[in-house]
């Protein structure tokens, strides 16, 4: 990893977490204190935001109490903690709510149901998969929520090129390029280190215009399930 990107991956998540807290919105993410998402959630918590971590049961072991969404109960005989967590204290961690689900798919569904939009930061396979899945859900009308990509140092240029290649070859409707919003920052990449990524990310989310759905699916017909729509009270960052 290049030194400029390494430096930015320390500053950008903090800026995003602070912006979320300042906007009086909450954060929903995959739980844990490590890596970029640990920095985002830590900054949001320290600034007083409500933060919820959604964790698959396989990533949980006994030591800290958590709530299971399947039965609504908290553990009493044995406590649990998230294996994703690491040592280190951040002011406000004790206020974070951890929700345990059965699987990775349930984790993504639960996060999507709780948020009004998604932020994508530089990451690996898991980040790529989640960003493309929630964008697909928008395309087929499962929800209508913006996906905001923080294109730090052009990290996501290959993804934008791939989307445009899909449009050129007819696999993606041209208007659906707008399902993902790229926040590019200054054209001068050397200015990315001092750029406030949090504020324009939230502006992009608020100003997003849904290009509309291409299919006539009525997801309300699925027995026992609800559309992934709701009040805009929280954000997901992957």
PDB file of C-alpha atoms in Angstrom:
ATOM      1  CA  UNK A   1       0.000   0.000   0.000  1.00  0.00           C
ATOM      2  CA  UNK A   2       1.392   3.416  -0.947  1.00  0.00           C
ATOM      3  CA  UNK A   3       2.373   5.829   1.826  1.00  0.00           C
ATOM      4  CA  UNK A   4      -0.064   8.582   0.689  1.00  0.00           C
ATOM      5  CA  UNK A   5      -2.978   6.123   0.690  1.00  0.00           C
ATOM      6  CA  UNK A   6      -1.883   4.709   4.042  1.00  0.00           C
ATOM      7  CA  UNK A   7      -1.895   8.216   5.508  1.00  0.00           C
ATOM      8  CA  UNK A   8      -5.313   9.000   4.039  1.00  0.00           C
ATOM      9  CA  UNK A   9      -6.794   5.789   5.388  1.00  0.00           C
ATOM     10  CA  UNK A  10      -6.090   7.170   8.855  1.00  0.00           C
ATOM     11  CA  UNK A  11      -7.566  10.614   8.193  1.00  0.00           C
ATOM     12  CA  UNK A  12     -10.544   9.850   5.925  1.00  0.00           C
ATOM     13  CA  UNK A  13     -12.428   7.458   8.271  1.00  0.00           C
ATOM     14  CA  UNK A  14     -12.103   9.917  11.134  1.00  0.00           C
ATOM     15  CA  UNK A  15     -13.480  12.742   9.000  1.00  0.00           C
ATOM     16  CA  UNK A  16     -16.414  10.582   7.901  1.00  0.00           C
ATOM     17  CA  UNK A  17     -17.221   9.453  11.446  1.00  0.00           C
ATOM     18  CA  UNK A  18     -17.170  13.042  12.708  1.00  0.00           C
ATOM     19  CA  UNK A  19     -19.366  14.224   9.830  1.00  0.00           C
ATOM     20  CA  UNK A  20     -21.939  11.505  10.556  1.00  0.00           C
ATOM     21  CA  UNK A  21     -22.048  12.490  14.223  1.00  0.00           C
ATOM     22  CA  UNK A  22     -22.231  16.208  13.433  1.00  0.00           C
ATOM     23  CA  UNK A  23     -25.165  15.574  11.095  1.00  0.00           C
ATOM     24  CA  UNK A  24     -27.044  13.981  14.035  1.00  0.00           C
ATOM     25  CA  UNK A  25     -27.309  10.705  12.158  1.00  0.00           C
ATOM     26  CA  UNK A  26     -26.317   7.254  13.330  1.00  0.00           C
ATOM     27  CA  UNK A  27     -23.899   4.692  11.929  1.00  0.00           C
ATOM     28  CA  UNK A  28     -24.618   1.032  11.191  1.00  0.00           C
ATOM     29  CA  UNK A  29     -21.643  -1.137  10.274  1.00  0.00           C
ATOM     30  CA  UNK A  30     -20.259  -4.647  10.535  1.00  0.00           C
ATOM     31  CA  UNK A  31     -18.966  -4.382  14.104  1.00  0.00           C
ATOM     32  CA  UNK A  32     -15.497  -4.483  15.609  1.00  0.00           C
ATOM     33  CA  UNK A  33     -12.772  -1.928  16.282  1.00  0.00           C
ATOM     34  CA  UNK A  34     -10.172  -2.921  13.708  1.00  0.00           C
ATOM     35  CA  UNK A  35      -9.253  -1.293  10.431  1.00  0.00           C
ATOM     36  CA  UNK A  36     -10.966   1.501   8.551  1.00  0.00           C
ATOM     37  CA  UNK A  37     -14.443   0.743   9.857  1.00  0.00           C
ATOM     38  CA  UNK A  38     -13.174   0.644  13.419  1.00  0.00           C
ATOM     39  CA  UNK A  39     -11.787   4.148  12.885  1.00  0.00           C
ATOM     40  CA  UNK A  40     -15.073   5.418  11.396  1.00  0.00           C
ATOM     41  CA  UNK A  41     -17.147   3.959  14.229  1.00  0.00           C
ATOM     42  CA  UNK A  42     -14.681   5.114  16.888  1.00  0.00           C
ATOM     43  CA  UNK A  43     -14.747   8.698  15.613  1.00  0.00           C
ATOM     44  CA  UNK A  44     -18.552   8.645  15.420  1.00  0.00           C
ATOM     45  CA  UNK A  45     -18.849   7.272  18.958  1.00  0.00           C
ATOM     46  CA  UNK A  46     -16.418   9.795  20.413  1.00  0.00           C
ATOM     47  CA  UNK A  47     -18.460  12.574  18.809  1.00  0.00           C
ATOM     48  CA  UNK A  48     -21.665  11.245  20.352  1.00  0.00           C
ATOM     49  CA  UNK A  49     -23.303   9.403  17.439  1.00  0.00           C
ATOM     50  CA  UNK A  50     -25.461   6.325  17.900  1.00  0.00           C
ATOM     51  CA  UNK A  51     -23.527   3.356  16.504  1.00  0.00           C
ATOM     52  CA  UNK A  52     -24.818  -0.164  15.868  1.00  0.00           C
ATOM     53  CA  UNK A  53     -22.618  -3.099  14.881  1.00  0.00           C
ATOM     54  CA  UNK A  54     -24.241  -6.047  13.081  1.00  0.00           C
ATOM     55  CA  UNK A  55     -22.258  -9.245  13.592  1.00  0.00           C
ATOM     56  CA  UNK A  56     -22.703 -12.868  12.418  1.00  0.00           C
ATOM     57  CA  UNK A  57     -22.793 -15.389  15.248  1.00  0.00           C
ATOM     58  CA  UNK A  58     -19.644 -17.103  13.911  1.00  0.00           C
ATOM     59  CA  UNK A  59     -17.706 -13.941  14.838  1.00  0.00           C
ATOM     60  CA  UNK A  60     -18.921 -13.974  18.435  1.00  0.00           C
ATOM     61  CA  UNK A  61     -17.560 -15.770  21.473  1.00  0.00           C
ATOM     62  CA  UNK A  62     -18.271 -15.601  25.197  1.00  0.00           C
ATOM     63  CA  UNK A  63     -17.400 -12.439  27.176  1.00  0.00           C
ATOM     64  CA  UNK A  64     -19.603  -9.476  26.292  1.00  0.00           C
ATOM     65  CA  UNK A  65     -23.371  -9.321  26.336  1.00  0.00           C
ATOM     66  CA  UNK A  66     -25.067  -8.796  22.979  1.00  0.00           C
ATOM     67  CA  UNK A  67     -28.616  -8.853  21.638  1.00  0.00           C
ATOM     68  CA  UNK A  68     -29.850 -11.529  19.265  1.00  0.00           C
ATOM     69  CA  UNK A  69     -32.390 -10.114  16.799  1.00  0.00           C
ATOM     70  CA  UNK A  70     -33.957 -13.532  16.288  1.00  0.00           C
ATOM     71  CA  UNK A  71     -35.364 -13.774  19.799  1.00  0.00           C
ATOM     72  CA  UNK A  72     -34.911 -10.232  21.131  1.00  0.00           C
ATOM     73  CA  UNK A  73     -33.130 -11.550  24.221  1.00  0.00           C
ATOM     74  CA  UNK A  74     -29.756 -10.763  25.711  1.00  0.00           C
ATOM     75  CA  UNK A  75     -27.515 -13.394  27.206  1.00  0.00           C
ATOM     76  CA  UNK A  76     -27.646 -13.890  30.962  1.00  0.00           C
ATOM     77  CA  UNK A  77     -25.731 -17.076  31.799  1.00  0.00           C
ATOM     78  CA  UNK A  78     -22.812 -16.233  29.559  1.00  0.00           C
ATOM     79  CA  UNK A  79     -21.675 -12.982  28.075  1.00  0.00           C
ATOM     80  CA  UNK A  80     -20.311 -12.621  24.545  1.00  0.00           C
ATOM     81  CA  UNK A  81     -17.875 -10.450  22.648  1.00  0.00           C
ATOM     82  CA  UNK A  82     -17.134  -9.829  19.001  1.00  0.00           C
ATOM     83  CA  UNK A  83     -14.026 -11.550  17.673  1.00  0.00           C
ATOM     84  CA  UNK A  84     -13.537  -8.577  15.347  1.00  0.00           C
ATOM     85  CA  UNK A  85     -12.720  -6.404  18.368  1.00  0.00           C
ATOM     86  CA  UNK A  86      -9.168  -5.669  19.430  1.00  0.00           C
ATOM     87  CA  UNK A  87      -7.533  -4.091  22.434  1.00  0.00           C
ATOM     88  CA  UNK A  88      -7.705  -0.338  22.772  1.00  0.00           C
ATOM     89  CA  UNK A  89     -10.047   2.142  24.355  1.00  0.00           C
ATOM     90  CA  UNK A  90     -12.129   4.707  22.529  1.00  0.00           C
ATOM     91  CA  UNK A  91     -14.415   7.014  24.426  1.00  0.00           C
ATOM     92  CA  UNK A  92     -17.968   5.838  23.875  1.00  0.00           C
ATOM     93  CA  UNK A  93     -17.379   2.170  22.942  1.00  0.00           C
ATOM     94  CA  UNK A  94     -19.496   1.160  25.916  1.00  0.00           C
ATOM     95  CA  UNK A  95     -22.445   2.910  24.247  1.00  0.00           C
ATOM     96  CA  UNK A  96     -22.278   0.907  21.021  1.00  0.00           C
ATOM     97  CA  UNK A  97     -25.076  -1.570  20.430  1.00  0.00           C
ATOM     98  CA  UNK A  98     -24.044  -4.944  19.019  1.00  0.00           C
ATOM     99  CA  UNK A  99     -26.680  -7.025  17.241  1.00  0.00           C
ATOM    100  CA  UNK A 100     -25.971 -10.681  16.443  1.00  0.00           C
ATOM    101  CA  UNK A 101     -27.444 -12.450  13.402  1.00  0.00           C
ATOM    102  CA  UNK A 102     -27.093 -15.974  12.058  1.00  0.00           C
ATOM    103  CA  UNK A 103     -25.242 -15.419   8.779  1.00  0.00           C
ATOM    104  CA  UNK A 104     -23.331 -13.002   6.568  1.00  0.00           C
ATOM    105  CA  UNK A 105     -26.404 -12.581   4.367  1.00  0.00           C
ATOM    106  CA  UNK A 106     -28.593 -11.727   7.362  1.00  0.00           C
ATOM    107  CA  UNK A 107     -25.926  -9.252   8.410  1.00  0.00           C
ATOM    108  CA  UNK A 108     -26.173  -7.372   5.099  1.00  0.00           C
ATOM    109  CA  UNK A 109     -29.981  -7.460   5.074  1.00  0.00           C
ATOM    110  CA  UNK A 110     -30.165  -6.181   8.649  1.00  0.00           C
ATOM    111  CA  UNK A 111     -27.758  -3.332   7.920  1.00  0.00           C
ATOM    112  CA  UNK A 112     -29.635  -2.365   4.751  1.00  0.00           C
ATOM    113  CA  UNK A 113     -32.981  -2.318   6.558  1.00  0.00           C
ATOM    114  CA  UNK A 114     -31.663   0.068   9.198  1.00  0.00           C
ATOM    115  CA  UNK A 115     -29.975   2.717   7.032  1.00  0.00           C
ATOM    116  CA  UNK A 116     -30.841   5.414   4.507  1.00  0.00           C
ATOM    117  CA  UNK A 117     -27.624   5.187   2.513  1.00  0.00           C
ATOM    118  CA  UNK A 118     -24.243   3.506   2.118  1.00  0.00           C
ATOM    119  CA  UNK A 119     -20.673   4.782   2.112  1.00  0.00           C
ATOM    120  CA  UNK A 120     -17.878   2.906   0.362  1.00  0.00           C
ATOM    121  CA  UNK A 121     -14.288   3.465   1.483  1.00  0.00           C
ATOM    122  CA  UNK A 122     -11.183   1.768   0.060  1.00  0.00           C
ATOM    123  CA  UNK A 123     -11.242  -1.945   0.855  1.00  0.00           C
ATOM    124  CA  UNK A 124     -10.957  -5.478  -0.466  1.00  0.00           C
ATOM    125  CA  UNK A 125     -13.231  -8.275  -1.677  1.00  0.00           C
ATOM    126  CA  UNK A 126     -15.788  -7.877   1.107  1.00  0.00           C
ATOM    127  CA  UNK A 127     -16.149  -4.152   0.473  1.00  0.00           C
ATOM    128  CA  UNK A 128     -16.440  -4.644  -3.309  1.00  0.00           C
ATOM    129  CA  UNK A 129     -19.085  -7.333  -2.887  1.00  0.00           C
ATOM    130  CA  UNK A 130     -21.193  -5.314  -0.466  1.00  0.00           C
ATOM    131  CA  UNK A 131     -21.106  -2.157  -2.597  1.00  0.00           C
ATOM    132  CA  UNK A 132     -22.146  -4.012  -5.733  1.00  0.00           C
ATOM    133  CA  UNK A 133     -24.870  -5.961  -3.945  1.00  0.00           C
ATOM    134  CA  UNK A 134     -26.598  -2.931  -2.406  1.00  0.00           C
ATOM    135  CA  UNK A 135     -26.328  -1.169  -5.773  1.00  0.00           C
ATOM    136  CA  UNK A 136     -27.985  -4.164  -7.427  1.00  0.00           C
ATOM    137  CA  UNK A 137     -30.758  -4.019  -4.823  1.00  0.00           C
ATOM    138  CA  UNK A 138     -31.383  -0.402  -5.863  1.00  0.00           C
ATOM    139  CA  UNK A 139     -31.427  -1.346  -9.555  1.00  0.00           C
ATOM    140  CA  UNK A 140     -34.101  -4.024  -9.050  1.00  0.00           C
ATOM    141  CA  UNK A 141     -36.161  -1.892  -6.660  1.00  0.00           C
ATOM    142  CA  UNK A 142     -35.534  -3.838  -3.469  1.00  0.00           C
ATOM    143  CA  UNK A 143     -34.702  -0.467  -1.946  1.00  0.00           C
ATOM    144  CA  UNK A 144     -33.956   3.040  -3.185  1.00  0.00           C
ATOM    145  CA  UNK A 145     -30.880   4.154  -1.270  1.00  0.00           C
ATOM    146  CA  UNK A 146     -27.749   5.965  -2.445  1.00  0.00           C
ATOM    147  CA  UNK A 147     -24.303   4.365  -2.562  1.00  0.00           C
ATOM    148  CA  UNK A 148     -21.596   6.996  -2.060  1.00  0.00           C
ATOM    149  CA  UNK A 149     -18.044   6.032  -3.042  1.00  0.00           C
ATOM    150  CA  UNK A 150     -15.147   7.952  -1.503  1.00  0.00           C
ATOM    151  CA  UNK A 151     -12.680   7.801  -4.378  1.00  0.00           C
ATOM    152  CA  UNK A 152      -9.538   8.610  -2.434  1.00  0.00           C
ATOM    153  CA  UNK A 153      -6.473   9.002  -4.677  1.00  0.00           C
ATOM    154  CA  UNK A 154      -8.553   7.477  -7.484  1.00  0.00           C
ATOM    155  CA  UNK A 155      -8.778   4.130  -5.675  1.00  0.00           C
ATOM    156  CA  UNK A 156     -12.178   3.379  -7.226  1.00  0.00           C
ATOM    157  CA  UNK A 157     -11.408   4.539 -10.784  1.00  0.00           C
ATOM    158  CA  UNK A 158     -11.235   0.889 -11.967  1.00  0.00           C
ATOM    159  CA  UNK A 159     -14.759   0.346 -10.596  1.00  0.00           C
ATOM    160  CA  UNK A 160     -16.071   3.421 -12.402  1.00  0.00           C
ATOM    161  CA  UNK A 161     -14.393   2.202 -15.602  1.00  0.00           C
ATOM    162  CA  UNK A 162     -15.994  -1.221 -15.139  1.00  0.00           C
ATOM    163  CA  UNK A 163     -19.457   0.329 -14.720  1.00  0.00           C
ATOM    164  CA  UNK A 164     -18.980   2.412 -17.862  1.00  0.00           C
ATOM    165  CA  UNK A 165     -17.779  -0.669 -19.740  1.00  0.00           C
ATOM    166  CA  UNK A 166     -20.996  -2.419 -18.682  1.00  0.00           C
ATOM    167  CA  UNK A 167     -22.975   0.541 -20.033  1.00  0.00           C
ATOM    168  CA  UNK A 168     -21.092   0.566 -23.353  1.00  0.00           C
ATOM    169  CA  UNK A 169     -21.735  -3.135 -23.859  1.00  0.00           C
ATOM    170  CA  UNK A 170     -25.396  -2.883 -22.912  1.00  0.00           C
ATOM    171  CA  UNK A 171     -25.350  -4.797 -19.631  1.00  0.00           C
ATOM    172  CA  UNK A 172     -26.129  -1.729 -17.496  1.00  0.00           C
ATOM    173  CA  UNK A 173     -28.755   0.916 -18.426  1.00  0.00           C
ATOM    174  CA  UNK A 174     -26.964   4.247 -18.917  1.00  0.00           C
ATOM    175  CA  UNK A 175     -29.090   6.040 -16.334  1.00  0.00           C
ATOM    176  CA  UNK A 176     -28.053   3.512 -13.701  1.00  0.00           C
ATOM    177  CA  UNK A 177     -24.530   4.901 -13.626  1.00  0.00           C
ATOM    178  CA  UNK A 178     -26.124   7.288 -11.128  1.00  0.00           C
ATOM    179  CA  UNK A 179     -26.890   4.491  -8.665  1.00  0.00           C
ATOM    180  CA  UNK A 180     -23.347   4.996  -7.390  1.00  0.00           C
ATOM    181  CA  UNK A 181     -22.066   8.479  -6.568  1.00  0.00           C
ATOM    182  CA  UNK A 182     -18.320   9.020  -6.712  1.00  0.00           C
ATOM    183  CA  UNK A 183     -16.863  11.686  -4.433  1.00  0.00           C
ATOM    184  CA  UNK A 184     -13.548  12.394  -6.138  1.00  0.00           C
ATOM    185  CA  UNK A 185     -12.084  15.183  -4.068  1.00  0.00           C
ATOM    186  CA  UNK A 186      -9.712  17.763  -5.586  1.00  0.00           C
ATOM    187  CA  UNK A 187      -8.346  17.120  -9.080  1.00  0.00           C
ATOM    188  CA  UNK A 188      -4.895  17.714  -7.558  1.00  0.00           C
ATOM    189  CA  UNK A 189      -4.306  14.415  -5.747  1.00  0.00           C
ATOM    190  CA  UNK A 190      -1.712  16.003  -3.475  1.00  0.00           C
ATOM    191  CA  UNK A 191      -4.578  17.977  -1.894  1.00  0.00           C
ATOM    192  CA  UNK A 192      -6.402  14.791  -0.846  1.00  0.00           C
ATOM    193  CA  UNK A 193      -4.562  14.635   2.470  1.00  0.00           C
ATOM    194  CA  UNK A 194      -6.059  17.915   3.676  1.00  0.00           C
ATOM    195  CA  UNK A 195      -9.450  17.520   1.990  1.00  0.00           C
ATOM    196  CA  UNK A 196     -12.494  17.149   4.261  1.00  0.00           C
ATOM    197  CA  UNK A 197     -14.002  13.936   2.882  1.00  0.00           C
ATOM    198  CA  UNK A 198     -16.823  13.725   5.426  1.00  0.00           C
ATOM    199  CA  UNK A 199     -18.774  16.838   4.464  1.00  0.00           C
ATOM    200  CA  UNK A 200     -18.975  16.249   0.675  1.00  0.00           C
ATOM    201  CA  UNK A 201     -19.849  12.598   1.332  1.00  0.00           C
ATOM    202  CA  UNK A 202     -22.940  13.653   3.279  1.00  0.00           C
ATOM    203  CA  UNK A 203     -23.808  16.319   0.695  1.00  0.00           C
ATOM    204  CA  UNK A 204     -23.646  13.673  -2.045  1.00  0.00           C
ATOM    205  CA  UNK A 205     -25.925  11.399  -0.052  1.00  0.00           C
ATOM    206  CA  UNK A 206     -28.510  14.119   0.559  1.00  0.00           C
ATOM    207  CA  UNK A 207     -28.472  15.360  -3.055  1.00  0.00           C
ATOM    208  CA  UNK A 208     -28.768  11.931  -4.679  1.00  0.00           C
ATOM    209  CA  UNK A 209     -31.562  11.534  -7.216  1.00  0.00           C
ATOM    210  CA  UNK A 210     -32.839   8.005  -7.661  1.00  0.00           C
ATOM    211  CA  UNK A 211     -32.692   7.206 -11.407  1.00  0.00           C
ATOM    212  CA  UNK A 212     -35.652   4.859 -10.988  1.00  0.00           C
ATOM    213  CA  UNK A 213     -36.128   1.110 -11.263  1.00  0.00           C
ATOM    214  CA  UNK A 214     -35.865  -0.915 -14.457  1.00  0.00           C
ATOM    215  CA  UNK A 215     -37.967  -3.878 -13.397  1.00  0.00           C
ATOM    216  CA  UNK A 216     -41.541  -4.217 -12.251  1.00  0.00           C
ATOM    217  CA  UNK A 217     -40.908  -6.353  -9.185  1.00  0.00           C
ATOM    218  CA  UNK A 218     -43.227  -5.882  -6.223  1.00  0.00           C
ATOM    219  CA  UNK A 219     -41.095  -6.883  -3.258  1.00  0.00           C
ATOM    220  CA  UNK A 220     -43.964  -6.322  -0.825  1.00  0.00           C
ATOM    221  CA  UNK A 221     -45.495  -9.574  -2.072  1.00  0.00           C
ATOM    222  CA  UNK A 222     -42.758 -11.622  -0.439  1.00  0.00           C
ATOM    223  CA  UNK A 223     -44.396 -13.269   2.568  1.00  0.00           C
ATOM    224  CA  UNK A 224     -43.099 -12.072   5.922  1.00  0.00           C
ATOM    225  CA  UNK A 225     -40.698  -9.524   4.498  1.00  0.00           C
ATOM    226  CA  UNK A 226     -40.774  -5.745   4.160  1.00  0.00           C
ATOM    227  CA  UNK A 227     -39.221  -3.396   1.653  1.00  0.00           C
ATOM    228  CA  UNK A 228     -35.881  -2.012   2.722  1.00  0.00           C
ATOM    229  CA  UNK A 229     -37.226   1.501   3.128  1.00  0.00           C
ATOM    230  CA  UNK A 230     -37.468   3.570   6.260  1.00  0.00           C
ATOM    231  CA  UNK A 231     -36.740   6.845   7.969  1.00  0.00           C
ATOM    232  CA  UNK A 232     -33.274   8.234   7.228  1.00  0.00           C
ATOM    233  CA  UNK A 233     -31.737   7.861  10.681  1.00  0.00           C
ATOM    234  CA  UNK A 234     -28.519   5.979  10.047  1.00  0.00           C
ATOM    235  CA  UNK A 235     -25.799   5.322   7.487  1.00  0.00           C
ATOM    236  CA  UNK A 236     -23.791   2.262   6.576  1.00  0.00           C
ATOM    237  CA  UNK A 237     -20.091   2.508   5.754  1.00  0.00           C
ATOM    238  CA  UNK A 238     -18.345  -0.469   4.235  1.00  0.00           C
TER     239      UNK A 238
END
